[in-house]
Amino acid sequence: MPRGRYSLHDPHDHTPLGEEHFQCAPGPSGWRYVSRTTSPSGTHLGSVDLALDGLGRPIRLELHAADWQVRGAALEGVTWVRTDPAGLHATEGNVRARTFSGTSPAFLVATSRLLRLTPDSGEIRVRLVTFTDPVLAPRTVDQSWALVDSETHATDNGPLTVDEYRVSALDTGERHTVHIAGDVVLAAPGVELEDLESPPSPAPRQAG
């Protein structure tokens, strides 16, 4: 069960945004990730609880940020309920998208597990619903993902495969690179892995 800490920063000007303390593990039905985020001063900012089924689909999502809350799951696309800080209003949403996204590195791992790309897959288009900080506002985005490299490194705990993905935002054309080992993000825009107490769990084998 990997446990660790990511540092989060603005991907454009590198302003520190805080840290995400996480643990994740494969389970009988898929994969689960839980984390809490803190500001650079250590103040609690929010939390993530994401569970995927064996095909990488989100069967449960719970986000908290600035007293806002989102609960969601894959249902006729993806469906969610967003509740305001006062708890007086709840807004339901549904989009014909494949999965969720957001600032947490968990969503990068989740998308890679959903797509299960191989180097021969080429670029695959995927529609996601992303929740923006700090009020968890939903926004539908289209991306393309491609697995451009996969390297296996020898470690004290056995072979470690690192996958390099090219992720493109289809609305702006902006491209960036994401490195994932199993169920841990090693590096991505705005994300750095600072500490890892145990090795990543292996990724499910690609279906092609």
Coordinates of C-alpha atoms in Angstrom, one line a residue:
M1 CA 0.0 0.0 0.0
P2 CA 1.9 3.0 -1.2
R3 CA 1.9 6.0 1.1
G4 CA 3.6 9.3 0.3
R5 CA 3.5 13.0 -0.2
Y6 CA 3.2 15.2 -3.3
S7 CA 4.1 18.8 -3.4
L8 CA 1.7 20.9 -5.5
H9 CA 2.5 24.1 -7.3
D10 CA 1.2 26.4 -10.0
P11 CA 2.3 24.8 -13.3
H12 CA 2.9 28.2 -14.9
D13 CA 4.7 30.3 -12.3
H14 CA 5.6 27.5 -9.8
T15 CA 4.0 29.2 -6.8
P16 CA 3.7 26.6 -4.0
L17 CA 0.1 25.5 -3.5
G18 CA 0.6 23.0 -0.7
E19 CA 1.0 19.3 -0.2
E20 CA -1.1 16.2 -0.7
H21 CA -0.5 13.3 1.7
F22 CA -1.9 10.1 0.2
Q23 CA -2.2 6.4 0.4
C24 CA -3.5 4.1 -2.3
A25 CA -3.9 0.4 -2.9
P26 CA -5.5 -2.2 -5.3
G27 CA -8.4 -4.0 -3.9
P28 CA -10.8 -6.9 -4.8
S29 CA -12.8 -4.7 -7.2
G30 CA -10.2 -2.2 -8.4
W31 CA -8.2 0.6 -6.8
R32 CA -8.7 3.2 -4.1
Y33 CA -6.9 6.4 -3.3
V34 CA -7.4 8.6 -0.2
S35 CA -5.6 11.8 0.6
R36 CA -5.7 15.1 2.4
T37 CA -4.3 18.4 1.2
T38 CA -2.7 21.2 3.2
S39 CA -1.6 24.7 2.4
P40 CA 2.1 25.8 2.4
S41 CA 1.5 26.9 6.0
G42 CA 0.1 23.5 6.9
T43 CA -3.6 24.5 7.1
H44 CA -6.1 21.8 6.0
L45 CA -7.5 22.5 2.6
G46 CA -9.5 19.4 1.6
S47 CA -9.5 15.7 0.9
V48 CA -10.0 13.1 -1.9
D49 CA -11.5 9.7 -1.7
L50 CA -11.6 7.9 -5.1
A51 CA -12.5 4.3 -5.8
L52 CA -12.2 2.6 -9.3
D53 CA -13.6 -0.7 -10.4
G54 CA -11.5 -3.3 -12.2
L55 CA -11.9 -1.5 -15.6
G56 CA -10.8 1.9 -14.2
R57 CA -14.2 3.4 -14.0
P58 CA -15.0 5.7 -11.0
I59 CA -17.4 3.9 -8.7
R60 CA -17.1 6.4 -5.9
L61 CA -15.7 9.9 -5.7
E62 CA -15.8 12.2 -2.7
L63 CA -14.1 15.6 -2.7
H64 CA -13.9 18.3 -0.1
A65 CA -12.4 21.7 -0.5
A66 CA -13.2 25.0 1.2
D67 CA -16.3 23.4 2.8
W68 CA -17.6 22.5 -0.6
Q69 CA -18.4 18.8 -1.2
V70 CA -18.7 16.7 -4.4
R71 CA -19.9 13.1 -4.5
G72 CA -19.9 11.3 -7.8
A73 CA -19.8 8.0 -9.7
A74 CA -19.9 6.6 -13.2
L75 CA -23.6 6.5 -14.0
E76 CA -24.9 7.2 -17.5
G77 CA -21.5 8.9 -18.2
V78 CA -20.5 10.5 -14.9
T79 CA -23.0 11.9 -12.4
W80 CA -22.3 14.0 -9.3
V81 CA -23.9 16.1 -6.6
R82 CA -22.2 19.3 -5.5
T83 CA -23.1 20.8 -2.1
D84 CA -22.4 24.4 -1.0
P85 CA -20.5 25.2 2.3
A86 CA -23.7 26.0 4.2
G87 CA -25.3 22.7 3.2
L88 CA -28.4 24.5 2.0
H89 CA -28.2 23.7 -1.7
A90 CA -27.2 20.6 -3.7
T91 CA -26.8 20.7 -7.4
E92 CA -26.8 17.5 -9.5
G93 CA -24.9 17.2 -12.7
N94 CA -24.5 14.6 -15.4
V95 CA -22.2 14.5 -18.5
R96 CA -21.5 11.9 -21.1
A97 CA -17.9 11.7 -20.0
R98 CA -15.7 8.7 -19.1
T99 CA -14.2 9.8 -15.8
F100 CA -13.5 12.6 -13.4
S101 CA -10.4 14.9 -13.2
G102 CA -9.1 17.6 -10.8
T103 CA -5.9 18.9 -9.3
S104 CA -5.1 15.7 -7.4
P105 CA -2.5 13.3 -8.9
A106 CA -5.0 10.6 -8.2
F107 CA -6.9 11.6 -11.4
L108 CA -3.9 11.1 -13.6
V109 CA -3.5 7.6 -12.3
A110 CA -7.2 7.0 -12.7
T111 CA -7.3 8.1 -16.3
S112 CA -4.2 5.9 -17.2
R113 CA -5.9 2.9 -15.6
L114 CA -9.1 3.6 -17.5
L115 CA -7.4 3.9 -20.9
R116 CA -4.8 1.2 -20.5
L117 CA -2.7 2.4 -23.4
T118 CA 0.1 0.7 -25.2
P119 CA 2.8 2.3 -27.3
D120 CA 0.7 1.1 -30.4
S121 CA -2.5 2.7 -29.2
G122 CA -1.7 6.1 -30.6
E123 CA -3.5 9.2 -29.3
I124 CA -6.8 8.4 -27.6
R125 CA -9.4 11.1 -27.0
V126 CA -11.2 11.1 -23.6
R127 CA -13.8 13.4 -22.2
L128 CA -13.6 14.2 -18.5
V129 CA -15.4 16.3 -15.9
T130 CA -12.8 18.3 -13.8
F131 CA -13.5 20.0 -10.5
T132 CA -11.6 23.3 -10.1
D133 CA -10.3 24.5 -6.8
P134 CA -11.2 26.0 -4.4
V135 CA -15.0 25.7 -5.0
L136 CA -15.1 22.4 -6.9
A137 CA -16.8 23.9 -9.9
P138 CA -17.4 21.3 -12.6
R139 CA -16.0 21.8 -16.1
T140 CA -16.1 19.4 -19.0
V141 CA -12.8 19.0 -20.8
D142 CA -11.5 16.9 -23.8
Q143 CA -8.0 15.5 -23.7
S144 CA -5.9 13.2 -25.8
W145 CA -3.6 10.7 -24.1
A146 CA -0.7 8.8 -25.7
L147 CA 1.8 6.4 -24.1
V148 CA 5.1 7.5 -25.7
D149 CA 7.6 5.5 -23.7
S150 CA 7.8 2.7 -21.1
E151 CA 11.0 1.8 -19.3
T152 CA 11.7 -0.8 -16.7
H153 CA 14.3 0.0 -14.0
A154 CA 15.9 -2.3 -11.5
T155 CA 15.3 -1.3 -7.9
D156 CA 15.9 -2.9 -4.5
N157 CA 12.3 -4.0 -4.5
G158 CA 12.3 -5.5 -8.0
P159 CA 11.7 -4.1 -11.5
L160 CA 9.8 -0.8 -11.6
T161 CA 8.1 0.2 -14.9
V162 CA 7.8 3.9 -15.6
D163 CA 5.3 5.0 -18.2
E164 CA 5.6 8.4 -20.0
Y165 CA 2.3 9.8 -21.2
R166 CA 1.8 12.8 -23.5
V167 CA -1.4 14.6 -22.5
S168 CA -3.0 17.3 -24.7
A169 CA -5.8 19.7 -24.0
L170 CA -7.9 19.7 -27.1
D171 CA -9.4 23.1 -26.4
T172 CA -6.1 24.9 -26.2
G173 CA -3.6 22.6 -27.9
E174 CA -1.4 22.7 -24.8
R175 CA 0.7 19.5 -24.3
H176 CA 2.5 18.2 -21.2
T177 CA 4.2 15.1 -20.0
V178 CA 3.1 12.8 -17.1
H179 CA 5.3 10.1 -15.6
I180 CA 3.5 7.3 -13.8
A181 CA 5.0 4.2 -12.1
G182 CA 2.2 1.8 -11.2
D183 CA -0.3 3.8 -9.1
V184 CA 2.1 6.7 -8.2
V185 CA 2.7 9.8 -10.2
L186 CA 6.4 10.5 -10.4
A187 CA 6.2 13.9 -12.1
A188 CA 3.5 16.0 -13.8
P189 CA 2.8 19.7 -14.3
G190 CA 2.3 21.2 -10.9
V191 CA 3.1 17.9 -9.2
E192 CA 6.3 16.5 -7.6
L193 CA 6.6 13.3 -5.6
E194 CA 8.5 14.3 -2.5
D195 CA 8.2 11.1 -0.4
L196 CA 7.2 7.5 -0.9
E197 CA 7.2 5.0 2.0
S198 CA 6.6 1.9 0.0
P199 CA 6.9 0.9 -3.7
P200 CA 4.1 1.6 -6.2
S201 CA 1.5 -1.2 -6.8
P202 CA 1.8 -2.6 -10.3
A203 CA -0.5 -1.1 -13.0
P204 CA -3.1 -3.5 -14.6
R205 CA -1.8 -4.9 -17.8
Q206 CA -2.7 -2.9 -20.9
A207 CA -5.5 -4.3 -23.1
G208 CA -4.2 -2.5 -26.2

